[in-house]
mmCIF file with all atom_site columns, C-alpha atoms in Angstrom:
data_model
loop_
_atom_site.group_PDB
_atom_site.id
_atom_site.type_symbol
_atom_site.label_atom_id
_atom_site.label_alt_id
_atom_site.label_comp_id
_atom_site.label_asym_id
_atom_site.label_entity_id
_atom_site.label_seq_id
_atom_site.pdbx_PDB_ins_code
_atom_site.Cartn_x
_atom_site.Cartn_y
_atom_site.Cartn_z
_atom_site.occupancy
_atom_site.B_iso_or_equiv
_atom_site.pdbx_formal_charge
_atom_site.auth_seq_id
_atom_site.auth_comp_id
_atom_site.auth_asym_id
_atom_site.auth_atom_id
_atom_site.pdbx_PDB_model_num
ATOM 1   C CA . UNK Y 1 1   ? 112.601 44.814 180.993 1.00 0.00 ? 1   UNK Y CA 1
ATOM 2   C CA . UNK Y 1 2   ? 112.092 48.510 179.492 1.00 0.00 ? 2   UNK Y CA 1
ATOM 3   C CA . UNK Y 1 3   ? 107.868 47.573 179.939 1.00 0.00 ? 3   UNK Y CA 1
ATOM 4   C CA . UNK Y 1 4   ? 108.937 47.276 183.512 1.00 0.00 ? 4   UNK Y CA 1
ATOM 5   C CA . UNK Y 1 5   ? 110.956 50.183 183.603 1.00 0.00 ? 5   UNK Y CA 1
ATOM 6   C CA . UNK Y 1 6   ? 108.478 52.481 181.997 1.00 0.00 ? 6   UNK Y CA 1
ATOM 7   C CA . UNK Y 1 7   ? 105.649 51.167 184.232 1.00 0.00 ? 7   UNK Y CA 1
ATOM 8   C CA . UNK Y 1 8   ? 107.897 51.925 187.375 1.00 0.00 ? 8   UNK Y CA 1
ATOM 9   C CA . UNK Y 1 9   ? 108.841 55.424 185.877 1.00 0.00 ? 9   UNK Y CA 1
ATOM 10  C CA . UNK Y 1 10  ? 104.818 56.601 185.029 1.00 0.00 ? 10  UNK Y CA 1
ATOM 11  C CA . UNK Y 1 11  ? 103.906 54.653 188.296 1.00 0.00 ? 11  UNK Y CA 1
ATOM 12  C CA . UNK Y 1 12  ? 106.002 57.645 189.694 1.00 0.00 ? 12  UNK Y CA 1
ATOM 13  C CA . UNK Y 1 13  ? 104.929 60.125 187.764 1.00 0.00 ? 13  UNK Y CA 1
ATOM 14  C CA . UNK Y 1 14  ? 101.675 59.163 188.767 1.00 0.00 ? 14  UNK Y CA 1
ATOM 15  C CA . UNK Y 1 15  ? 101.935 59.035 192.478 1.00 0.00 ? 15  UNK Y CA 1
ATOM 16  C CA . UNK Y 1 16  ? 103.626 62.459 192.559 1.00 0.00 ? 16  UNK Y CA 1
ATOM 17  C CA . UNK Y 1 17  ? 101.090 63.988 190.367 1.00 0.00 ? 17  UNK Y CA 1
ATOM 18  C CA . UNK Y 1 18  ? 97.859  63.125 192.018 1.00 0.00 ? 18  UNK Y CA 1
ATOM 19  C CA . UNK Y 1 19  ? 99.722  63.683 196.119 1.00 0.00 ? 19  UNK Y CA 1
ATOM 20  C CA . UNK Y 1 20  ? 102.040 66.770 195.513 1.00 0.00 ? 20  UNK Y CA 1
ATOM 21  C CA . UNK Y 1 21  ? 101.496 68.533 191.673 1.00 0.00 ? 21  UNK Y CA 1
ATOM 22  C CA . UNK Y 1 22  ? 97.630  68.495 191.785 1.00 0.00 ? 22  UNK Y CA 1
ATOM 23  C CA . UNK Y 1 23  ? 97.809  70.385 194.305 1.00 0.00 ? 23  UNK Y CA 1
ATOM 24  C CA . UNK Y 1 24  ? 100.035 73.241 193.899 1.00 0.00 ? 24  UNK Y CA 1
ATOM 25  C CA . UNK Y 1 25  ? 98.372  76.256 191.923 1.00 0.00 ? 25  UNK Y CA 1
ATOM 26  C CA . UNK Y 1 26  ? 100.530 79.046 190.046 1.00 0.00 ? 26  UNK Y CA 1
ATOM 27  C CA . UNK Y 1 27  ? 98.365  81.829 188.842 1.00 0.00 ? 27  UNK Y CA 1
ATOM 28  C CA . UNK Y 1 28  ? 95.604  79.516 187.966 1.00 0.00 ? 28  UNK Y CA 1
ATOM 29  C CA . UNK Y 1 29  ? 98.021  76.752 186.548 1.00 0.00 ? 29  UNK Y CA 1
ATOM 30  C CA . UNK Y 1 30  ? 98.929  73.123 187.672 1.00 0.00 ? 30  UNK Y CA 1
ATOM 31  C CA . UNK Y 1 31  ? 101.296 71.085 186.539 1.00 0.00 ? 31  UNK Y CA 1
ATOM 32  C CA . UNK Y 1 32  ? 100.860 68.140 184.855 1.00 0.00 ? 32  UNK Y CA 1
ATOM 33  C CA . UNK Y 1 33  ? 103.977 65.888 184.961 1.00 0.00 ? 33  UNK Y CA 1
ATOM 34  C CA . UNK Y 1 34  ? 102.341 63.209 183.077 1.00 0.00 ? 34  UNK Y CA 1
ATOM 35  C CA . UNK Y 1 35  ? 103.220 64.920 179.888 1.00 0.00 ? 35  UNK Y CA 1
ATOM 36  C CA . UNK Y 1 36  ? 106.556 65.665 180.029 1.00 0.00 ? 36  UNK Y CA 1
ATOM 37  C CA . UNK Y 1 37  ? 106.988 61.713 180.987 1.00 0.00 ? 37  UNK Y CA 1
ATOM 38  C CA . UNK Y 1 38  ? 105.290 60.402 178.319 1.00 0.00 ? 38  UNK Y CA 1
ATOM 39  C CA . UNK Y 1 39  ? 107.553 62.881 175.644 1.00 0.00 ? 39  UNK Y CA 1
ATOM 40  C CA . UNK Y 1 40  ? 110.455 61.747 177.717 1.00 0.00 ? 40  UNK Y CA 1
ATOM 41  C CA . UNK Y 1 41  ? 109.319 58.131 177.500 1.00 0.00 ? 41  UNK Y CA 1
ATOM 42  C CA . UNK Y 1 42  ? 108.698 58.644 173.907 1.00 0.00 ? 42  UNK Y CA 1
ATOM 43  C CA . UNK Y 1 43  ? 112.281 60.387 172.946 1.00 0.00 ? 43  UNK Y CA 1
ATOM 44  C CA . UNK Y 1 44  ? 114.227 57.506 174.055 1.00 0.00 ? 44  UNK Y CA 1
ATOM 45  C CA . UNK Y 1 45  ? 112.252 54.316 173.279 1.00 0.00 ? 45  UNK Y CA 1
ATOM 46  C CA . UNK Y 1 46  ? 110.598 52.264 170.617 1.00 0.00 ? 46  UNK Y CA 1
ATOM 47  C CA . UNK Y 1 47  ? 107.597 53.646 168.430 1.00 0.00 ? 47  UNK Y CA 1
ATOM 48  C CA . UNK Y 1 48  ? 104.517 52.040 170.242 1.00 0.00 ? 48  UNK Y CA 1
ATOM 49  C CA . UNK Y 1 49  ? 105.814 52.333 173.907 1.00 0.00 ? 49  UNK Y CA 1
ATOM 50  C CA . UNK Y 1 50  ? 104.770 55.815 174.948 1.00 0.00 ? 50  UNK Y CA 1
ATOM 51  C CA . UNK Y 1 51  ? 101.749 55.429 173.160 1.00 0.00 ? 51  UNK Y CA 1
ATOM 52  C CA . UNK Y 1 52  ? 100.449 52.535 175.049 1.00 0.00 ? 52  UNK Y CA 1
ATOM 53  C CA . UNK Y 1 53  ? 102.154 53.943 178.282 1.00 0.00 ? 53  UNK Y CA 1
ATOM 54  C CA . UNK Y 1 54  ? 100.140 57.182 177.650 1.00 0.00 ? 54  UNK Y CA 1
ATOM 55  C CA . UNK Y 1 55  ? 97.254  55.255 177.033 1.00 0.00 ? 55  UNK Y CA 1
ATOM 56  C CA . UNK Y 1 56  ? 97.295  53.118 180.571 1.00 0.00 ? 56  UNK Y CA 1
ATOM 57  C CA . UNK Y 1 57  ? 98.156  55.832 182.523 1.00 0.00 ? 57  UNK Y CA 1
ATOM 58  C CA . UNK Y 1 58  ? 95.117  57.872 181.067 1.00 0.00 ? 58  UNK Y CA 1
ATOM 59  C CA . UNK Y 1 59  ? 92.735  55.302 181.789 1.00 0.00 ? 59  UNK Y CA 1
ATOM 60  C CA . UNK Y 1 60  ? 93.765  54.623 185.386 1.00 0.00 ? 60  UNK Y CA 1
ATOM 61  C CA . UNK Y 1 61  ? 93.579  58.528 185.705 1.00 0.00 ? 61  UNK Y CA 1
ATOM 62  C CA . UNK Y 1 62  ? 90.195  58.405 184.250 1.00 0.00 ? 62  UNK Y CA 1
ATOM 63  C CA . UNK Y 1 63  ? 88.921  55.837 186.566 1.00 0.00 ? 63  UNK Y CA 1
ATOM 64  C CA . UNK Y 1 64  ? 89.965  57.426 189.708 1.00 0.00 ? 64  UNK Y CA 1
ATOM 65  C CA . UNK Y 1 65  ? 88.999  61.259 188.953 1.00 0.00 ? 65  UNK Y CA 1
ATOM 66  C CA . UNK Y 1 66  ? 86.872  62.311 186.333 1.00 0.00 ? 66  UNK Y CA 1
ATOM 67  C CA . UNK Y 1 67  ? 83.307  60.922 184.931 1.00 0.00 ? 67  UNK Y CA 1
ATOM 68  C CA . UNK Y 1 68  ? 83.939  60.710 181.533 1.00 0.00 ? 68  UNK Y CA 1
ATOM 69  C CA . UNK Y 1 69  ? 86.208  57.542 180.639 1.00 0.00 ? 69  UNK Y CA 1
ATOM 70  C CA . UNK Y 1 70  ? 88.900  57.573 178.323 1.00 0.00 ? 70  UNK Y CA 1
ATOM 71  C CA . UNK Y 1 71  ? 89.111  61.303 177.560 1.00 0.00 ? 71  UNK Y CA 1
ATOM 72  C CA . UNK Y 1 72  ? 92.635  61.965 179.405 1.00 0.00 ? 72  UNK Y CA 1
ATOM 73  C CA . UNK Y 1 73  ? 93.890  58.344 177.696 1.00 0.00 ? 73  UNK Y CA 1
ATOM 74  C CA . UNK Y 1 74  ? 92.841  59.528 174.745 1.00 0.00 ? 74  UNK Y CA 1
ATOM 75  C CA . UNK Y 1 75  ? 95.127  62.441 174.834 1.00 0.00 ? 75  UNK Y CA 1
ATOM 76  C CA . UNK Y 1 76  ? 97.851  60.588 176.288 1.00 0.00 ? 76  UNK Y CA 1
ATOM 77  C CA . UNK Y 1 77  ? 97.820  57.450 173.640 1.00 0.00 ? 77  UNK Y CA 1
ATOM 78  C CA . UNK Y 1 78  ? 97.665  60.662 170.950 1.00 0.00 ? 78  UNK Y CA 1
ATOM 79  C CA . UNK Y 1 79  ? 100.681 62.483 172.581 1.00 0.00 ? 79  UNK Y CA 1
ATOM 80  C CA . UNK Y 1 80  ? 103.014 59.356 172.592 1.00 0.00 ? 80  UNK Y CA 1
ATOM 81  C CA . UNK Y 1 81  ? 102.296 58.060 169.665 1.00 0.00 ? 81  UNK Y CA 1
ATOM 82  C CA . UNK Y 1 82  ? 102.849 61.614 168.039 1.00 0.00 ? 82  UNK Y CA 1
ATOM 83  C CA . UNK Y 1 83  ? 106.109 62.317 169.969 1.00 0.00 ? 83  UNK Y CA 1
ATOM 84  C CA . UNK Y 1 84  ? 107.223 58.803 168.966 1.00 0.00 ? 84  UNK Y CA 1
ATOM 85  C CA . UNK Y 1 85  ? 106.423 58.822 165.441 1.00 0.00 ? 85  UNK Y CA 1
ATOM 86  C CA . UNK Y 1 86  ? 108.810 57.550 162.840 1.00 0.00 ? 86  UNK Y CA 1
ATOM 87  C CA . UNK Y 1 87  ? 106.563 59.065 160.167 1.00 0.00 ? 87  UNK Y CA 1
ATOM 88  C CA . UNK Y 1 88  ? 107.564 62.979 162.082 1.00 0.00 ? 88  UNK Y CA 1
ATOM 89  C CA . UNK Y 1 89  ? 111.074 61.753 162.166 1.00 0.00 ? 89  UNK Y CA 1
ATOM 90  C CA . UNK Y 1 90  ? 111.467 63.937 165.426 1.00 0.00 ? 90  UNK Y CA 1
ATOM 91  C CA . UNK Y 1 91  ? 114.901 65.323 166.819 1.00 0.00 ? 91  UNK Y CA 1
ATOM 92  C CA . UNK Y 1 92  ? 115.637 62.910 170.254 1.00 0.00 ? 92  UNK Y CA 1
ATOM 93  C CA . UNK Y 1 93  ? 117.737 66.021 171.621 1.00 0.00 ? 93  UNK Y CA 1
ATOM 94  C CA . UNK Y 1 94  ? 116.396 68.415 174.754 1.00 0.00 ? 94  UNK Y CA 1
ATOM 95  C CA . UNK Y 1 95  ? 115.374 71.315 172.360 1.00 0.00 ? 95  UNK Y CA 1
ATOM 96  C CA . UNK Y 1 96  ? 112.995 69.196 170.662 1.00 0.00 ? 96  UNK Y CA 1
ATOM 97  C CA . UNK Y 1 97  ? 111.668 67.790 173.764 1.00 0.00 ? 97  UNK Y CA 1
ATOM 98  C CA . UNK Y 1 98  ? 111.340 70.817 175.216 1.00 0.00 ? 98  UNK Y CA 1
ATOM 99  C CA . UNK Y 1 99  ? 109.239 71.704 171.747 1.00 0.00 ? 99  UNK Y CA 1
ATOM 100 C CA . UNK Y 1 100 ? 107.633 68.668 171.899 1.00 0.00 ? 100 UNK Y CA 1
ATOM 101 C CA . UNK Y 1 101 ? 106.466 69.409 175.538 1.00 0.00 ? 101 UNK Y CA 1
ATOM 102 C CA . UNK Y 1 102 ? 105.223 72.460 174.999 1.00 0.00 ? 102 UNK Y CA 1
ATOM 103 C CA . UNK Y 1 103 ? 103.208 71.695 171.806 1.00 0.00 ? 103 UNK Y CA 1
ATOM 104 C CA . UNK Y 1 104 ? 101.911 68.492 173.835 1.00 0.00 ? 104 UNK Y CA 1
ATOM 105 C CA . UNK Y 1 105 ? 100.676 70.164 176.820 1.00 0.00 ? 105 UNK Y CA 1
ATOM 106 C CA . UNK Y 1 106 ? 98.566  72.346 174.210 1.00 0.00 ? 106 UNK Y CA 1
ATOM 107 C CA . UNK Y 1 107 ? 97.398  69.510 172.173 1.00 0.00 ? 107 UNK Y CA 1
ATOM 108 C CA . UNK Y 1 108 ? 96.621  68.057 175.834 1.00 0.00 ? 108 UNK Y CA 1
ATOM 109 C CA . UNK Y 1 109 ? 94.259  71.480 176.705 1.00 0.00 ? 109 UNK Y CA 1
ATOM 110 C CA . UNK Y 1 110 ? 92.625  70.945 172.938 1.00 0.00 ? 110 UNK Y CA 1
ATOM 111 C CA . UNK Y 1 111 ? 91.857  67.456 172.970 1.00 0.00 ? 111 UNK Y CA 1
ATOM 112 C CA . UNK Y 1 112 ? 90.130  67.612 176.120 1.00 0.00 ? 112 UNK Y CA 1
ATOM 113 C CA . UNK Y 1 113 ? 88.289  70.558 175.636 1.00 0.00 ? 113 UNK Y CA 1
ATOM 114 C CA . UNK Y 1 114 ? 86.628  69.362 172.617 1.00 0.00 ? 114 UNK Y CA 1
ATOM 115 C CA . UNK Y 1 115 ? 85.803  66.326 173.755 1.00 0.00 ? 115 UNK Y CA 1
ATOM 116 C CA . UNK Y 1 116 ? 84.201  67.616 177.190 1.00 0.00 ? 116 UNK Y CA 1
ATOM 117 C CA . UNK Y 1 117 ? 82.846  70.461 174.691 1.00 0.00 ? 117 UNK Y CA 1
ATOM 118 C CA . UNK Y 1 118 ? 81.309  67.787 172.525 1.00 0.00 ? 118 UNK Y CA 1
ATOM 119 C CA . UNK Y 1 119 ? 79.706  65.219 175.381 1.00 0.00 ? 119 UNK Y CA 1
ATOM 120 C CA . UNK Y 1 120 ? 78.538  67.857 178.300 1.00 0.00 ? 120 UNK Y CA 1
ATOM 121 C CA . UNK Y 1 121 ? 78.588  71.345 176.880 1.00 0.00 ? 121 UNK Y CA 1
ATOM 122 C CA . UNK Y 1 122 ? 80.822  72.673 178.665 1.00 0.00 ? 122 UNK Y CA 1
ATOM 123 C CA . UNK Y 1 123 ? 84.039  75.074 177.874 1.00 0.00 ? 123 UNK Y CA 1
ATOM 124 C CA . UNK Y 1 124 ? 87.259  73.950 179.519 1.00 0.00 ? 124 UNK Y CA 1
ATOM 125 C CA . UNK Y 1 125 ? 89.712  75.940 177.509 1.00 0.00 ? 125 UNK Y CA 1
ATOM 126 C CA . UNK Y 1 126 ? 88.054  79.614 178.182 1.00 0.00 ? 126 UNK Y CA 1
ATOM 127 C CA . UNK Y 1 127 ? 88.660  79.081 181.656 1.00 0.00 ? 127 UNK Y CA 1
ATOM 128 C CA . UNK Y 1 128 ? 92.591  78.331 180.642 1.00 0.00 ? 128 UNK Y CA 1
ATOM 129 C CA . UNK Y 1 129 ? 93.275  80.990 178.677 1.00 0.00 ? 129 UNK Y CA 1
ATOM 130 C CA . UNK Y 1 130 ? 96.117  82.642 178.279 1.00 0.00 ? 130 UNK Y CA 1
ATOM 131 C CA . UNK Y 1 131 ? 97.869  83.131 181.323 1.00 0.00 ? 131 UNK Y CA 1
ATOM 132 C CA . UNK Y 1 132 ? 97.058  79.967 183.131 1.00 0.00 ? 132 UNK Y CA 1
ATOM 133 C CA . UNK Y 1 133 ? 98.041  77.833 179.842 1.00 0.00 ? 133 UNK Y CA 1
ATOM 134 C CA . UNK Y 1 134 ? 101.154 79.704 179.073 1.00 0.00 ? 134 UNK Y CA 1
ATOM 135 C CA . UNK Y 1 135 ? 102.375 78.881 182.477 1.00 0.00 ? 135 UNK Y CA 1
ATOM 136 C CA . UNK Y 1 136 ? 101.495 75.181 182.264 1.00 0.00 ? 136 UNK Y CA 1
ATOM 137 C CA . UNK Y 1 137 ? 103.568 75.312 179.116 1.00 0.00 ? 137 UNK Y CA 1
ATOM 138 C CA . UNK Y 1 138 ? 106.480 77.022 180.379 1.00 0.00 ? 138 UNK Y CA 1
ATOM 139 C CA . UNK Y 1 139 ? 106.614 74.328 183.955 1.00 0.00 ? 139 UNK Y CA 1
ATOM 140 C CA . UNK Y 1 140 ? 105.790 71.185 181.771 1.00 0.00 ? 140 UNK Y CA 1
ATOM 141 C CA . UNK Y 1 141 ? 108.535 72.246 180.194 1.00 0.00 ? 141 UNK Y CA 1
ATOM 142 C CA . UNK Y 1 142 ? 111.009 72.650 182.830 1.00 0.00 ? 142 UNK Y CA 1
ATOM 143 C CA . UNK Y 1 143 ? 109.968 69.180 184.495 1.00 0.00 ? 143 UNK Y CA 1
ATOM 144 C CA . UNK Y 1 144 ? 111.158 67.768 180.957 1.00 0.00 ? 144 UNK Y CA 1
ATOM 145 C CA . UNK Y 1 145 ? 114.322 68.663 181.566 1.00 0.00 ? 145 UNK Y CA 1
ATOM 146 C CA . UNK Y 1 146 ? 114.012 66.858 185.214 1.00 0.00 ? 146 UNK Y CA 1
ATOM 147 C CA . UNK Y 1 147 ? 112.681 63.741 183.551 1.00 0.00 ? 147 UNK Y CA 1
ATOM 148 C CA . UNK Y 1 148 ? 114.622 63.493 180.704 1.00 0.00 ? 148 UNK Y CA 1
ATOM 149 C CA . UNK Y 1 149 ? 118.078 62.295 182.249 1.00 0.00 ? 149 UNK Y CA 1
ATOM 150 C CA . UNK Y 1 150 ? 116.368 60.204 184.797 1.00 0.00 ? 150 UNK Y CA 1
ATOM 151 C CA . UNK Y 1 151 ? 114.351 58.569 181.963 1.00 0.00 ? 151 UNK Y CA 1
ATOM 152 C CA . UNK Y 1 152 ? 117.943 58.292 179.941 1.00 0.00 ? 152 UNK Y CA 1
ATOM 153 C CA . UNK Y 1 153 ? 119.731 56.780 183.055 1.00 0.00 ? 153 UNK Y CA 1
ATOM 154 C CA . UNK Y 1 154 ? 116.735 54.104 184.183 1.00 0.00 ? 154 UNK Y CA 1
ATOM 155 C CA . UNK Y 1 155 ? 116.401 52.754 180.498 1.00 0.00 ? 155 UNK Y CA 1
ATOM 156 C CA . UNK Y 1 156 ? 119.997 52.032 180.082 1.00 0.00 ? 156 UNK Y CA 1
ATOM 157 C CA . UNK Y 1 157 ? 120.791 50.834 183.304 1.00 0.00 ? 157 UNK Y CA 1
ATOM 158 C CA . UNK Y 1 158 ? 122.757 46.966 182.017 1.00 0.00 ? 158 UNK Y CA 1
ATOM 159 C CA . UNK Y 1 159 ? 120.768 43.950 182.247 1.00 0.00 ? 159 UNK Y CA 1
ATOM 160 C CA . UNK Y 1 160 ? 122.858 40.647 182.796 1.00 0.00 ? 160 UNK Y CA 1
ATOM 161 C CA . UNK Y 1 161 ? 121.717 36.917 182.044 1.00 0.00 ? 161 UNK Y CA 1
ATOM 162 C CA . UNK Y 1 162 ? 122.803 34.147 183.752 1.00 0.00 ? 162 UNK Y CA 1
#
């Protein structure tokens, strides 16, 4: 049931980033609610979920916008599976997600940078830097604290068997 759950929460996520978020531009910035989901996701269940959530939801994106495949799944599958990391033993309260989110939306800008770097030459992250990245920091961060408690209250919603 959580598989279902999380698929119906990134689904979401999804939707609203590639209509509404993709759209709006602050000073150079968009938002990327993806991230804070998948930290979200990754705070409050198992080990390998938000990995493999990050992971699908970075290839779909991949598919449908860029040219390069798996780059943005890459960094997803890396961000979950970081976030969600018994080795890390990270905090599961809003201060650490809000950490968390921050450091991911970084590691995000790095890991796709180098790879786009590496395969076509090109420089994403000098066109990013430092305003525009600071601000994508500072809203991933504040949609964390949007997604967290909706993330809480959908997971734990009772299940009954008959």
């Amino acid at each position: 049931m959580n598989k279902f759950k999380t698929f119906l929460i990134l689904l979401v996520s999804f939707i609203l980033q590639t209509t509404i978020f993709s759209k709006i531009d602050i000073l150079g910035a968009n938002v990327n609610i993806i991230i804070p989901a998948i930290v979200a996701i990754g705070q409050v269940l198992e080990d390998k979920t938000a990995g493999y959530a990050g992971l699908i939801v970075g290839l779909i994106e991949d598919f449908m916008f860029t040219n390069l495949m798996g780059v943005r799944a890459l960094s997803y599958f890396v961000i979950g599976s970081f976030v969600s990391s018994d080795r890390f033993n990270f905090g599961k309260d809003r201060p650490t997600g809000i950490i968390m989110t921050a450091l991911s939306s970084i590691l995000h800008l790095i890991i796709i940078s180098v790879i786009y770097y590496i395969t076509t030459g090109q420089t994403v992250i000098t066109d990013y830097l430092p305003i525009p990245i600071l601000i994508e920091v500072i809203l991933n961060s504040l949609i964390y604290l949007i997604f967290i408690p909706i993330v809480k209250k959908v997971m734990y919603i009772p299940t009954y068997r008959i």
